[in-house]
Coordinates of C-alpha atoms and ligand atoms in Angstrom, one line a residue:
M1 CA 46.1 -15.6 -25.2
S2 CA 46.1 -17.5 -28.8
V3 CA 44.9 -20.8 -30.6
I4 CA 47.5 -21.6 -33.1
Q5 CA 46.7 -24.7 -35.2
S6 CA 49.1 -27.0 -36.9
D7 CA 48.8 -30.4 -38.1
I8 CA 51.2 -32.6 -35.9
L9 CA 52.5 -31.4 -32.8
I10 CA 55.5 -32.9 -30.9
L11 CA 56.3 -32.0 -27.8
G12 CA 60.6 -31.6 -27.1
S13 CA 63.6 -31.5 -29.1
G14 CA 65.5 -33.5 -28.3
V15 CA 66.5 -37.0 -30.9
A16 CA 63.2 -38.3 -30.4
G17 CA 61.0 -35.6 -31.2
L18 CA 62.9 -34.3 -33.9
S19 CA 64.2 -37.3 -35.7
T20 CA 59.9 -37.9 -35.5
A21 CA 59.6 -34.2 -36.9
I22 CA 62.2 -34.5 -39.8
K23 CA 59.9 -37.7 -41.0
L24 CA 57.5 -36.3 -41.1
A25 CA 58.2 -33.3 -42.8
K26 CA 59.7 -34.4 -45.0
A27 CA 57.0 -37.1 -46.0
L28 CA 54.9 -34.4 -45.9
P29 CA 55.0 -30.8 -47.2
N30 CA 52.2 -29.3 -47.2
K31 CA 51.6 -30.9 -44.0
S32 CA 52.3 -28.1 -40.9
I33 CA 54.3 -29.6 -38.0
I34 CA 55.0 -27.7 -34.3
V35 CA 58.3 -28.5 -32.5
A36 CA 57.1 -26.3 -29.2
T37 CA 60.4 -26.9 -26.2
K38 CA 60.6 -25.9 -23.1
N39 CA 64.0 -24.1 -22.9
N40 CA 66.9 -23.0 -25.4
K41 CA 66.7 -25.5 -29.3
E42 CA 69.5 -27.5 -28.3
E43 CA 69.5 -28.9 -24.6
S44 CA 67.7 -32.1 -24.0
N45 CA 69.5 -35.3 -22.5
T46 CA 70.0 -35.8 -26.4
K47 CA 73.2 -33.6 -26.1
Y48 CA 75.2 -34.6 -23.8
A49 CA 75.1 -38.6 -24.8
Q50 CA 78.4 -39.5 -25.0
G51 CA 79.6 -43.3 -25.4
G52 CA 77.2 -43.2 -28.9
I53 CA 74.2 -45.7 -30.5
A54 CA 75.1 -49.3 -31.1
A55 CA 74.3 -50.9 -34.2
V56 CA 75.4 -53.7 -35.6
W57 CA 77.9 -53.1 -38.4
N58 CA 80.7 -56.0 -39.2
E59 CA 80.6 -59.4 -40.4
D60 CA 81.4 -60.5 -36.7
D61 CA 78.1 -58.8 -35.1
S62 CA 75.4 -60.6 -35.7
F63 CA 71.3 -59.9 -35.0
E64 CA 71.1 -62.4 -33.5
S65 CA 74.3 -61.0 -30.8
H66 CA 72.5 -58.1 -30.2
I67 CA 68.4 -58.9 -29.9
Q68 CA 70.5 -61.2 -26.9
D69 CA 73.3 -59.1 -25.1
T70 CA 69.7 -56.9 -24.8
L71 CA 67.3 -59.5 -23.2
K72 CA 70.2 -60.1 -20.7
A73 CA 71.0 -57.0 -20.0
G74 CA 67.0 -56.4 -19.7
D75 CA 66.6 -59.2 -17.1
Y76 CA 64.3 -61.2 -20.1
E77 CA 62.0 -58.7 -18.7
N78 CA 62.0 -56.9 -23.3
D79 CA 58.8 -57.4 -25.3
L80 CA 61.4 -59.3 -27.6
E81 CA 59.0 -58.5 -31.2
V82 CA 60.2 -54.9 -30.3
V83 CA 63.8 -55.9 -29.7
K84 CA 64.0 -57.6 -33.0
M85 CA 62.4 -54.7 -34.8
V86 CA 64.7 -52.6 -32.8
V87 CA 68.3 -54.4 -34.1
E88 CA 67.2 -54.9 -37.4
N89 CA 66.6 -51.4 -38.1
A90 CA 69.7 -50.4 -36.5
P91 CA 72.1 -50.2 -39.1
E92 CA 69.1 -48.2 -41.7
R93 CA 68.4 -45.2 -38.8
L94 CA 72.4 -44.6 -38.6
N95 CA 73.1 -45.0 -42.4
E96 CA 70.3 -42.7 -42.8
L97 CA 71.4 -40.0 -39.6
I98 CA 75.2 -40.3 -41.6
Q99 CA 72.9 -39.6 -45.2
W100 CA 71.7 -36.0 -42.5
G101 CA 75.3 -35.2 -41.3
A102 CA 75.8 -36.7 -39.4
D103 CA 80.1 -37.9 -38.2
F104 CA 80.7 -40.7 -36.5
D105 CA 84.5 -41.5 -36.0
I106 CA 87.2 -43.5 -38.4
N107 CA 89.3 -45.8 -37.3
S108 CA 93.2 -46.0 -38.5
K109 CA 91.5 -48.9 -41.3
N110 CA 89.2 -46.4 -42.9
E111 CA 86.6 -48.0 -40.9
Y112 CA 83.8 -46.9 -38.9
D113 CA 85.4 -47.3 -34.9
L114 CA 83.3 -49.6 -32.6
G115 CA 83.5 -48.6 -28.9
K116 CA 82.1 -50.9 -27.0
E117 CA 80.4 -50.4 -23.1
G118 CA 78.8 -52.3 -20.9
G119 CA 76.9 -55.8 -21.5
H120 CA 77.5 -56.0 -25.4
S121 CA 79.4 -58.8 -26.1
T122 CA 80.8 -56.6 -29.3
N123 CA 83.1 -53.3 -30.7
R124 CA 79.8 -52.3 -32.1
I125 CA 78.9 -48.7 -31.2
L126 CA 79.2 -45.7 -33.2
H127 CA 80.6 -41.7 -31.3
H128 CA 81.7 -38.6 -31.8
K129 CA 85.0 -38.8 -29.6
D130 CA 82.9 -38.3 -26.1
V131 CA 80.5 -36.7 -27.3
T132 CA 77.5 -38.2 -29.2
G133 CA 74.3 -36.4 -28.4
Y134 CA 76.1 -33.3 -29.5
E135 CA 77.1 -34.3 -33.2
I136 CA 73.5 -36.3 -33.0
Q137 CA 71.6 -33.3 -32.1
M138 CA 73.2 -30.6 -33.8
T139 CA 72.9 -32.6 -37.6
L140 CA 68.7 -33.0 -36.3
I141 CA 68.3 -29.4 -36.0
K142 CA 70.0 -28.0 -38.2
Q143 CA 67.7 -30.9 -40.6
V144 CA 65.2 -28.9 -38.9
E145 CA 65.9 -25.8 -39.7
S146 CA 66.1 -26.8 -43.7
L147 CA 62.6 -28.0 -43.5
A148 CA 59.6 -24.8 -44.1
N149 CA 56.5 -27.0 -43.1
I150 CA 57.8 -27.4 -38.9
Q151 CA 57.8 -24.0 -36.8
F152 CA 60.1 -25.0 -34.6
L153 CA 59.5 -22.9 -30.5
D154 CA 62.1 -22.3 -28.4
H155 CA 61.0 -21.8 -24.5
H156 CA 58.0 -22.8 -24.8
F157 CA 57.0 -24.8 -21.6
A158 CA 54.0 -27.8 -22.4
I159 CA 52.0 -27.4 -20.0
E160 CA 47.9 -30.0 -20.4
L161 CA 47.9 -31.9 -23.2
I162 CA 43.7 -31.4 -23.6
T163 CA 41.6 -34.3 -24.0
E164 CA 38.2 -34.2 -23.3
H165 CA 39.1 -33.8 -19.9
H166 CA 39.5 -30.8 -20.7
F167 CA 36.1 -29.6 -22.0
K168 CA 33.8 -32.4 -21.1
N169 CA 32.4 -32.3 -17.6
K170 CA 33.0 -36.2 -16.4
K171 CA 35.4 -37.9 -14.9
I172 CA 38.3 -40.2 -16.9
E173 CA 39.8 -43.3 -15.6
L174 CA 42.8 -44.6 -16.6
G175 CA 42.9 -47.4 -18.8
Q176 CA 39.6 -45.7 -20.7
K177 CA 39.6 -46.1 -24.8
D178 CA 37.7 -42.9 -26.4
I179 CA 39.5 -40.5 -25.5
H180 CA 41.8 -38.3 -27.4
C181 CA 43.9 -35.6 -27.6
Y182 CA 43.7 -32.3 -29.4
G183 CA 46.9 -30.8 -28.7
A184 CA 48.6 -29.6 -25.9
Y185 CA 48.0 -25.9 -23.6
I186 CA 51.8 -24.4 -23.8
L187 CA 53.3 -21.4 -22.3
N188 CA 54.8 -18.8 -24.5
E189 CA 58.3 -17.8 -21.3
K190 CA 58.4 -15.0 -23.4
T191 CA 55.5 -14.2 -23.1
S192 CA 53.8 -14.9 -20.0
E193 CA 50.7 -16.2 -22.5
I194 CA 49.2 -19.7 -22.3
D195 CA 48.4 -20.6 -25.7
T196 CA 45.5 -23.6 -27.1
Y197 CA 48.4 -25.7 -30.0
L198 CA 45.3 -27.5 -31.6
A199 CA 46.8 -30.6 -33.5
H200 CA 45.7 -33.7 -34.9
K201 CA 48.2 -36.3 -34.1
V202 CA 50.8 -35.3 -30.8
V203 CA 54.4 -36.6 -30.5
L204 CA 55.1 -36.3 -26.6
A205 CA 58.6 -36.2 -26.4
T206 CA 60.3 -34.2 -23.1
G207 CA 62.4 -37.3 -22.8
G208 CA 63.8 -38.5 -18.8
S209 CA 63.3 -37.0 -15.3
G210 CA 66.2 -37.8 -14.2
Q211 CA 66.0 -34.6 -12.5
S212 CA 63.3 -36.4 -10.0
Y213 CA 66.9 -37.6 -8.1
A214 CA 69.3 -35.3 -6.2
T215 CA 72.2 -37.1 -7.5
T216 CA 71.6 -37.8 -11.3
T217 CA 74.0 -37.2 -14.6
N218 CA 70.5 -35.5 -16.2
P219 CA 70.7 -31.6 -17.4
V220 CA 67.8 -29.7 -15.1
I221 CA 65.1 -30.3 -18.1
A222 CA 64.6 -33.7 -17.1
T223 CA 62.0 -33.2 -15.0
G224 CA 59.4 -36.0 -16.2
D225 CA 57.1 -33.4 -17.8
G226 CA 55.4 -35.6 -20.4
I227 CA 55.1 -38.8 -18.1
G228 CA 53.7 -36.1 -15.5
M229 CA 51.2 -34.4 -18.9
A230 CA 50.3 -38.5 -19.8
F231 CA 49.7 -39.3 -15.8
R232 CA 47.0 -36.7 -15.1
A233 CA 45.8 -37.0 -18.9
K234 CA 45.0 -41.0 -17.6
A235 CA 47.2 -42.8 -19.8
Q236 CA 49.0 -45.9 -18.7
I237 CA 52.5 -45.9 -17.3
D238 CA 54.7 -48.8 -17.0
D239 CA 57.6 -50.1 -15.3
M240 CA 58.7 -46.9 -13.4
Q241 CA 60.3 -48.7 -10.9
Y242 CA 63.6 -49.8 -13.6
I243 CA 65.7 -46.6 -12.4
Q244 CA 69.0 -47.3 -13.9
F245 CA 71.8 -46.0 -12.1
H246 CA 74.7 -45.3 -14.6
P247 CA 77.4 -46.5 -12.0
T248 CA 80.2 -43.8 -12.5
A249 CA 79.1 -40.1 -12.3
L250 CA 81.7 -38.0 -11.7
Y251 CA 82.4 -37.3 -8.2
E252 CA 82.1 -33.2 -7.2
P253 CA 80.0 -33.6 -3.7
G254 CA 77.2 -30.3 -4.1
K255 CA 77.8 -29.9 -8.0
S256 CA 74.6 -31.0 -9.8
P257 CA 74.2 -32.5 -12.4
A258 CA 77.3 -35.1 -11.9
F259 CA 79.1 -35.3 -15.4
L260 CA 79.2 -38.9 -16.4
I261 CA 82.3 -40.7 -17.3
S262 CA 81.0 -42.5 -19.5
E263 CA 80.5 -46.6 -19.6
A264 CA 83.2 -46.1 -23.2
V265 CA 85.7 -45.8 -20.5
R266 CA 85.5 -49.5 -19.3
G267 CA 85.0 -50.3 -22.0
F268 CA 88.2 -48.7 -23.6
G269 CA 89.6 -50.8 -20.9
A270 CA 89.7 -48.3 -17.4
Y271 CA 89.6 -50.5 -13.7
I272 CA 86.7 -49.6 -11.0
K273 CA 88.7 -49.8 -7.9
N274 CA 88.4 -49.0 -4.2
K275 CA 90.2 -46.9 -2.0
K276 CA 92.6 -50.0 -1.3
G277 CA 92.8 -50.2 -5.3
E278 CA 91.3 -53.9 -5.5
R279 CA 88.9 -54.4 -8.6
F280 CA 86.5 -55.8 -7.0
M281 CA 84.2 -56.4 -9.8
F282 CA 85.2 -59.9 -11.1
K283 CA 83.9 -60.8 -7.2
V284 CA 80.1 -60.0 -8.8
D285 CA 80.3 -61.2 -12.6
E286 CA 82.6 -63.0 -14.8
R287 CA 82.6 -59.9 -17.2
G288 CA 84.2 -57.7 -14.4
E289 CA 83.7 -53.4 -14.8
L290 CA 81.7 -54.3 -18.2
A291 CA 79.1 -56.2 -16.6
S292 CA 75.6 -54.7 -17.3
R293 CA 74.8 -51.3 -15.3
D294 CA 72.5 -53.1 -12.6
I295 CA 75.3 -55.4 -11.6
V296 CA 78.1 -53.1 -12.1
S297 CA 75.8 -49.9 -9.6
R298 CA 74.6 -52.3 -7.0
A299 CA 78.2 -53.9 -6.4
I300 CA 79.3 -50.3 -5.9
N301 CA 76.6 -49.3 -3.6
M302 CA 78.2 -52.5 -1.8
E303 CA 81.5 -51.1 -2.4
I304 CA 80.6 -47.8 -0.4
N305 CA 78.3 -49.3 2.7
T306 CA 80.6 -51.9 3.7
S307 CA 83.8 -50.3 3.7
G308 CA 82.1 -46.7 3.9
N309 CA 83.9 -44.3 1.6
E310 CA 81.8 -42.2 0.1
C311 CA 82.9 -42.8 -3.7
V312 CA 85.5 -45.5 -5.7
Y313 CA 88.1 -44.9 -8.5
L314 CA 87.9 -45.7 -12.4
D315 CA 92.2 -46.3 -13.0
C316 CA 93.0 -45.2 -16.4
T317 CA 97.1 -44.3 -15.7
H318 CA 98.1 -48.0 -17.6
L319 CA 96.2 -47.2 -21.3
D320 CA 96.9 -45.7 -24.2
Q321 CA 97.2 -42.1 -23.3
E322 CA 98.0 -40.6 -26.8
A323 CA 94.4 -43.5 -27.5
F324 CA 92.7 -42.4 -24.9
Y325 CA 92.2 -39.0 -25.4
N326 CA 91.5 -39.1 -28.9
H327 CA 88.3 -40.9 -27.8
F328 CA 87.5 -39.2 -24.9
P329 CA 88.9 -35.6 -24.9
N330 CA 85.6 -33.9 -23.6
I331 CA 86.1 -36.4 -21.0
V332 CA 90.6 -35.7 -19.8
D333 CA 89.3 -31.9 -20.2
K334 CA 87.2 -32.5 -17.5
C335 CA 88.6 -34.0 -14.9
K336 CA 92.2 -31.8 -15.6
S337 CA 90.1 -28.5 -15.1
I338 CA 89.3 -29.7 -11.1
G339 CA 93.1 -31.0 -10.6
I340 CA 93.0 -34.9 -12.2
N341 CA 95.0 -35.9 -14.1
V342 CA 93.7 -38.9 -15.6
T343 CA 97.6 -40.2 -16.9
K344 CA 98.8 -40.7 -13.0
D345 CA 94.9 -40.3 -10.8
Y346 CA 92.6 -42.1 -10.5
I347 CA 89.3 -40.3 -11.7
P348 CA 86.0 -40.3 -8.4
V349 CA 82.8 -41.8 -9.6
L350 CA 79.4 -43.3 -7.8
P351 CA 76.4 -44.0 -9.3
A352 CA 74.0 -41.5 -11.0
M353 CA 70.4 -41.7 -12.1
H354 CA 70.9 -41.7 -15.4
Y355 CA 68.1 -43.7 -17.8
M356 CA 63.9 -44.5 -17.2
C357 CA 63.5 -47.6 -18.9
G358 CA 59.9 -47.8 -17.6
G359 CA 57.5 -44.6 -18.7
V360 CA 54.6 -44.4 -21.8
S361 CA 53.2 -47.5 -22.2
V362 CA 53.1 -47.8 -26.4
N363 CA 52.4 -50.5 -28.6
R364 CA 55.0 -51.2 -31.5
E365 CA 52.7 -48.4 -34.1
G366 CA 54.5 -45.5 -30.8
K367 CA 50.7 -45.1 -30.2
T368 CA 49.6 -44.5 -26.1
T369 CA 46.4 -45.9 -24.6
I370 CA 45.0 -42.3 -25.5
N371 CA 43.8 -41.7 -29.0
N372 CA 45.8 -38.9 -31.4
L373 CA 49.3 -39.3 -28.3
Y374 CA 52.1 -41.3 -29.7
A375 CA 55.3 -41.4 -27.1
N376 CA 58.6 -41.8 -28.7
G377 CA 62.0 -40.9 -27.2
E378 CA 63.4 -41.9 -22.9
V379 CA 59.1 -40.7 -22.3
A380 CA 58.4 -44.5 -23.1
R381 CA 57.9 -47.5 -22.1
T382 CA 58.0 -49.5 -25.3
G383 CA 59.2 -52.8 -24.5
L384 CA 63.1 -51.9 -25.8
H385 CA 64.8 -52.6 -22.4
G386 CA 62.9 -54.6 -20.3
A387 CA 64.3 -54.0 -16.5
N388 CA 68.1 -52.6 -17.4
R389 CA 68.4 -50.1 -20.8
L390 CA 71.1 -51.9 -22.4
A391 CA 74.1 -49.3 -23.0
S392 CA 73.7 -46.7 -26.2
N393 CA 70.2 -48.3 -27.3
S394 CA 68.2 -45.3 -26.0
L395 CA 69.2 -43.1 -28.9
L396 CA 68.3 -45.5 -30.8
E397 CA 65.3 -46.6 -29.6
A398 CA 64.2 -43.0 -30.8
L399 CA 65.2 -42.7 -34.0
V400 CA 63.4 -46.3 -34.8
F401 CA 60.3 -44.9 -33.1
G402 CA 60.7 -41.9 -34.8
D403 CA 61.2 -43.4 -38.1
I404 CA 57.7 -45.8 -37.3
I405 CA 55.6 -43.1 -35.6
A406 CA 56.5 -41.4 -38.6
Q407 CA 55.2 -43.6 -40.5
N408 CA 52.0 -44.9 -39.1
I409 CA 51.0 -40.6 -39.2
I410 CA 51.5 -41.1 -43.1
D411 CA 49.6 -43.8 -43.7
N412 CA 46.6 -42.7 -41.5
K413 CA 46.8 -39.1 -43.0
A414 CA 43.8 -39.2 -43.5
D415 CA 43.3 -38.4 -39.3
L416 CA 44.7 -34.8 -40.6
E417 CA 42.1 -34.1 -42.0
Q418 CA 39.9 -34.0 -39.2
A419 CA 37.2 -30.5 -37.7
F420 CA 38.4 -29.7 -33.2
P421 CA 35.6 -29.5 -30.8
P422 CA 35.1 -26.2 -29.7
I423 CA 38.0 -26.3 -27.0
P424 CA 38.3 -23.8 -24.2
E425 CA 40.9 -21.3 -23.6
W426 CA 43.4 -21.9 -20.1
N427 CA 41.7 -20.7 -17.5
T428 CA 43.9 -18.1 -15.0
E429 CA 40.9 -16.8 -12.9
G430 CA 42.2 -16.4 -9.3
T431 CA 46.2 -17.0 -9.3
M432 CA 48.6 -14.8 -8.8
D433 CA 52.4 -14.9 -9.1
P434 CA 54.1 -16.6 -5.9
K435 CA 55.0 -14.0 -3.6
E436 CA 57.6 -17.1 -1.7
L437 CA 59.2 -19.3 -5.0
I438 CA 61.2 -20.6 -1.9
L439 CA 58.5 -22.4 -1.6
I440 CA 59.3 -24.2 -4.7
S441 CA 62.4 -25.3 -4.9
H442 CA 62.5 -26.4 -1.8
N443 CA 59.6 -28.9 -1.9
R444 CA 61.7 -29.5 -5.3
K445 CA 65.1 -30.0 -3.1
S446 CA 62.6 -32.1 -0.6
V447 CA 61.3 -34.6 -3.6
Q448 CA 64.5 -35.2 -4.8
N449 CA 66.0 -35.8 -1.4
I450 CA 63.2 -38.2 0.0
M451 CA 64.1 -40.7 -3.6
N452 CA 67.7 -40.4 -3.6
D453 CA 67.0 -41.4 0.9
L454 CA 65.0 -44.2 0.4
V455 CA 64.1 -44.6 -3.7
G456 CA 68.0 -46.0 -4.3
I457 CA 69.6 -48.6 -6.4
V458 CA 68.5 -50.8 -2.9
R459 CA 65.1 -51.0 -2.0
S460 CA 62.3 -51.9 1.1
H461 CA 59.6 -52.4 2.2
Q462 CA 60.2 -49.7 4.8
R463 CA 61.7 -47.5 3.3
L464 CA 59.7 -46.9 0.2
E465 CA 56.6 -46.1 2.7
R466 CA 58.5 -43.7 4.7
A467 CA 58.9 -42.2 0.7
I468 CA 55.0 -42.1 0.1
D469 CA 54.1 -40.6 3.1
H470 CA 57.0 -38.0 2.5
L471 CA 55.9 -37.6 -1.2
N472 CA 51.8 -36.5 0.3
Y473 CA 52.6 -34.0 1.9
I474 CA 54.6 -32.7 -0.7
Y475 CA 52.2 -33.6 -3.8
E476 CA 48.9 -31.9 -1.5
D477 CA 50.9 -28.7 -0.7
T478 CA 52.0 -28.6 -3.7
E479 CA 48.1 -28.9 -5.5
K480 CA 47.2 -26.3 -2.9
M481 CA 50.2 -23.8 -4.5
F482 CA 49.1 -25.5 -7.6
K483 CA 45.5 -23.6 -8.1
R484 CA 47.2 -20.5 -6.1
V485 CA 50.0 -19.1 -8.3
T486 CA 49.9 -17.6 -11.9
I487 CA 51.5 -20.4 -13.8
S488 CA 55.6 -20.6 -14.3
P489 CA 57.7 -23.4 -15.3
Q490 CA 58.7 -24.3 -11.7
I491 CA 55.4 -24.7 -10.5
C492 CA 54.8 -27.2 -13.2
E493 CA 58.4 -28.2 -13.1
L494 CA 57.8 -29.4 -9.8
R495 CA 54.4 -31.1 -10.1
N496 CA 55.4 -33.2 -12.6
I497 CA 58.8 -34.5 -10.9
N498 CA 56.0 -35.5 -8.2
A499 CA 54.5 -37.1 -9.9
V500 CA 57.3 -39.3 -11.4
A501 CA 58.0 -39.8 -8.2
Y502 CA 54.2 -41.2 -6.7
L503 CA 54.5 -43.5 -9.7
I504 CA 58.3 -45.1 -8.6
V505 CA 57.9 -46.1 -5.4
K506 CA 53.8 -47.4 -6.0
Q507 CA 55.5 -49.4 -9.4
S508 CA 58.3 -50.4 -6.9
M509 CA 55.9 -50.9 -3.4
E510 CA 54.0 -53.7 -6.7
A511 CA 56.9 -55.1 -7.8
R512 CA 56.9 -58.9 -6.2
E513 CA 61.0 -59.9 -8.3
N514 CA 64.0 -58.6 -7.9
K515 CA 65.0 -57.6 -12.2
G516 CA 67.1 -55.9 -13.5
A517 CA 67.0 -52.4 -11.7
F518 CA 64.7 -52.4 -9.7
Y519 CA 65.7 -54.2 -6.3
S520 CA 64.3 -54.7 -2.4
L521 CA 65.8 -56.2 0.3
D522 CA 62.0 -57.4 0.9
L523 CA 62.7 -60.2 -2.1
I524 CA 65.7 -61.5 -2.7
L525 CA 65.4 -65.1 -2.3
Ligands
LIG601 P1 65.5 -34.9 -24.5 O1 66.7 -35.6 -26.0 O2 66.8 -35.1 -23.4 O3 64.5 -34.2 -25.4 C1 63.6 -34.8 -24.7 C2 63.0 -32.2 -24.9 O4 61.4 -32.3 -24.8 C3 63.8 -31.5 -24.3 O5 64.4 -30.8 -25.8 C4 63.7 -31.1 -23.2 O6 62.9 -29.1 -23.3 C5 61.4 -30.6 -23.9 N1 60.6 -31.0 -22.4 C6 60.9 -31.3 -22.4 N2 60.0 -31.2 -20.9 C7 59.2 -30.5 -22.3 C8 57.8 -29.4 -21.5 N3 57.1 -29.5 -20.7 N4 57.2 -27.9 -22.3 C9 58.0 -28.6 -23.7 N5 59.5 -29.4 -24.0 C10 59.8 -29.7 -23.1 N6 72.3 -42.7 -24.8 C11 72.8 -43.7 -25.8 O7 72.0 -44.5 -26.3 N7 73.6 -43.5 -25.4 C12 74.4 -42.6 -24.6 O8 76.0 -42.2 -25.3 C13 74.5 -41.9 -23.8 N8 74.9 -41.1 -23.5 C14 74.3 -40.5 -21.8 C15 74.6 -39.8 -22.2 C16 74.2 -38.8 -20.3 C17 74.9 -37.8 -19.5 C18 73.2 -38.5 -20.0 C19 71.9 -37.8 -19.9 C20 72.4 -39.7 -21.0 C21 72.4 -40.4 -22.3 N9 71.3 -41.1 -23.3 C22 72.9 -41.7 -24.1 C23 70.1 -41.2 -23.0 C24 70.1 -40.5 -23.6 O9 70.7 -39.6 -23.9 C25 68.5 -39.7 -23.6 O10 67.7 -40.6 -23.6 C26 67.8 -39.8 -24.8 O11 68.7 -38.4 -25.6 C27 67.3 -39.4 -25.0 O12 66.3 -38.3 -26.0 P2 65.1 -37.5 -26.3 O13 64.7 -37.6 -27.0 O14 63.3 -38.9 -24.9 O15 64.7 -36.6 -24.6
LIG602 C1 77.8 -43.5 -21.7 O1 77.9 -42.4 -22.7 O2 78.2 -44.5 -20.2 C2 76.0 -43.3 -21.5 C3 75.8 -44.7 -22.2 C4 73.9 -44.8 -22.0 O3 73.2 -44.1 -20.8 O4 74.1 -45.3 -23.3

């Protein structure tokens, strides 16, 4: 077990972690930055992003329009100042990303081809075909690898944030002001050692938590680790009841994660139909298929419940097929691989857990309630999304807050000179290798099924109470296991999924109004 010191430690290598690292490394060439990530360098939600990034890009559009669309989608629960800040910073951040090498599609007029998605009143989504996330992820990795003061550690799993909790014998309460983050305990998956990483500033950029549900568009790494770590460190966490279900994940029973059929497909003109071939969205919202996601997902949920069918369909058969293929080659090829010819067949789709609108609360400088700890990206709750995120505002939020956090650290660079208190190494005494890993994977599946069945698009007090009872049992069982077994990513992810599930249920129980993505049968007026 080693002690490794750097000036800045960034946990996570999606758009949030990497963009923050790049800005810091360029501005502070003499400062050391470690980016630790639990899987290979590119694995992240970012890598799978399809639709693109929203930004006001031409004269037909305006900041005011993007601001209003964001507020309306968020059911006006957003922080207006944050919305303005993100929207107005978007063109500059996108230009910077383009300078770093990101390639966005160009149309026949030699202008950026702007896509449309639900809740946007105009076309404003820059994209790279339907694999925008991969393009961004690889661009950022190339930049990071060109910067000598960044050490990029793959297969390094952050277990816990280091705070006073680890060296002072006193109980830490939620909201306590004098807590500091001094780094993290990280499991090196190559050596199985747990090392102590000390840093003056820590940026939590560990992404989302789709894996707390059985049906999700998120890859298996999205286990809410940052939420779990921050929760145990007693950081403020808010808005967890606002879980965004994407309306159109490909319906492939038994397949997890679910493949996404981008909302940009509907922006391109595809219809949502039921089994009888009827469009039903206009019965619910005048924007039809392009209403915001909370509304479309609830309408699909209702259609499925009343019809008894297992899915609904996307109809792309009337679209210009050549143009469609040019924009969505990945989606067309995926459909083809399972026998669906999008020129003739409907695509079966179903809503799936997609995005966590809440998270670790940060102020307008990206600071959490724990000193020296910042949060960026999906793990953070900035106030941008309110009760429901507007499509393609997530990658953007991470770029804007990456810039803001870097600037804040640069402005306070004297903090990088401070001495560390004596920090103990991770204690592995009394633990042994688990004999039955099945017990861990069984608990993980149980939580995912509880969340799917009882904490979905439509909730009720009774369902939530049932969920919390089941989750409490799994929590107790997991904590007992955690004390006994050697630390592994599996047991840590299970603990983090438990924490996320608990927070979603608890904050759903506390909600007093149906807003955006949160809808309870007991709160219908
Ligand atoms: P991520 O990109 O998920 O990165 C998190 C990183 O943290 C990963 O590297 C992960 O391995 C690492 N990590 C996690 N836990 C640990 C740990 N314990 N220790 C060390 N490392 C850890 N948004 C848009 O704006 N536009 C889109 O078109 C779009 N399409 C999407 C399509 C799909 C299929 C999905 C799933 C999401 C989409 N989103 C989209 C949402 C968007 O992709 C994510 O919200 C965004 O990429 C999150 O970025 P992030 O950097 O916060 O997290
Ligand atoms: C999509 O392409 O539909 C996803 C966009 C997003 O999550 O913002």
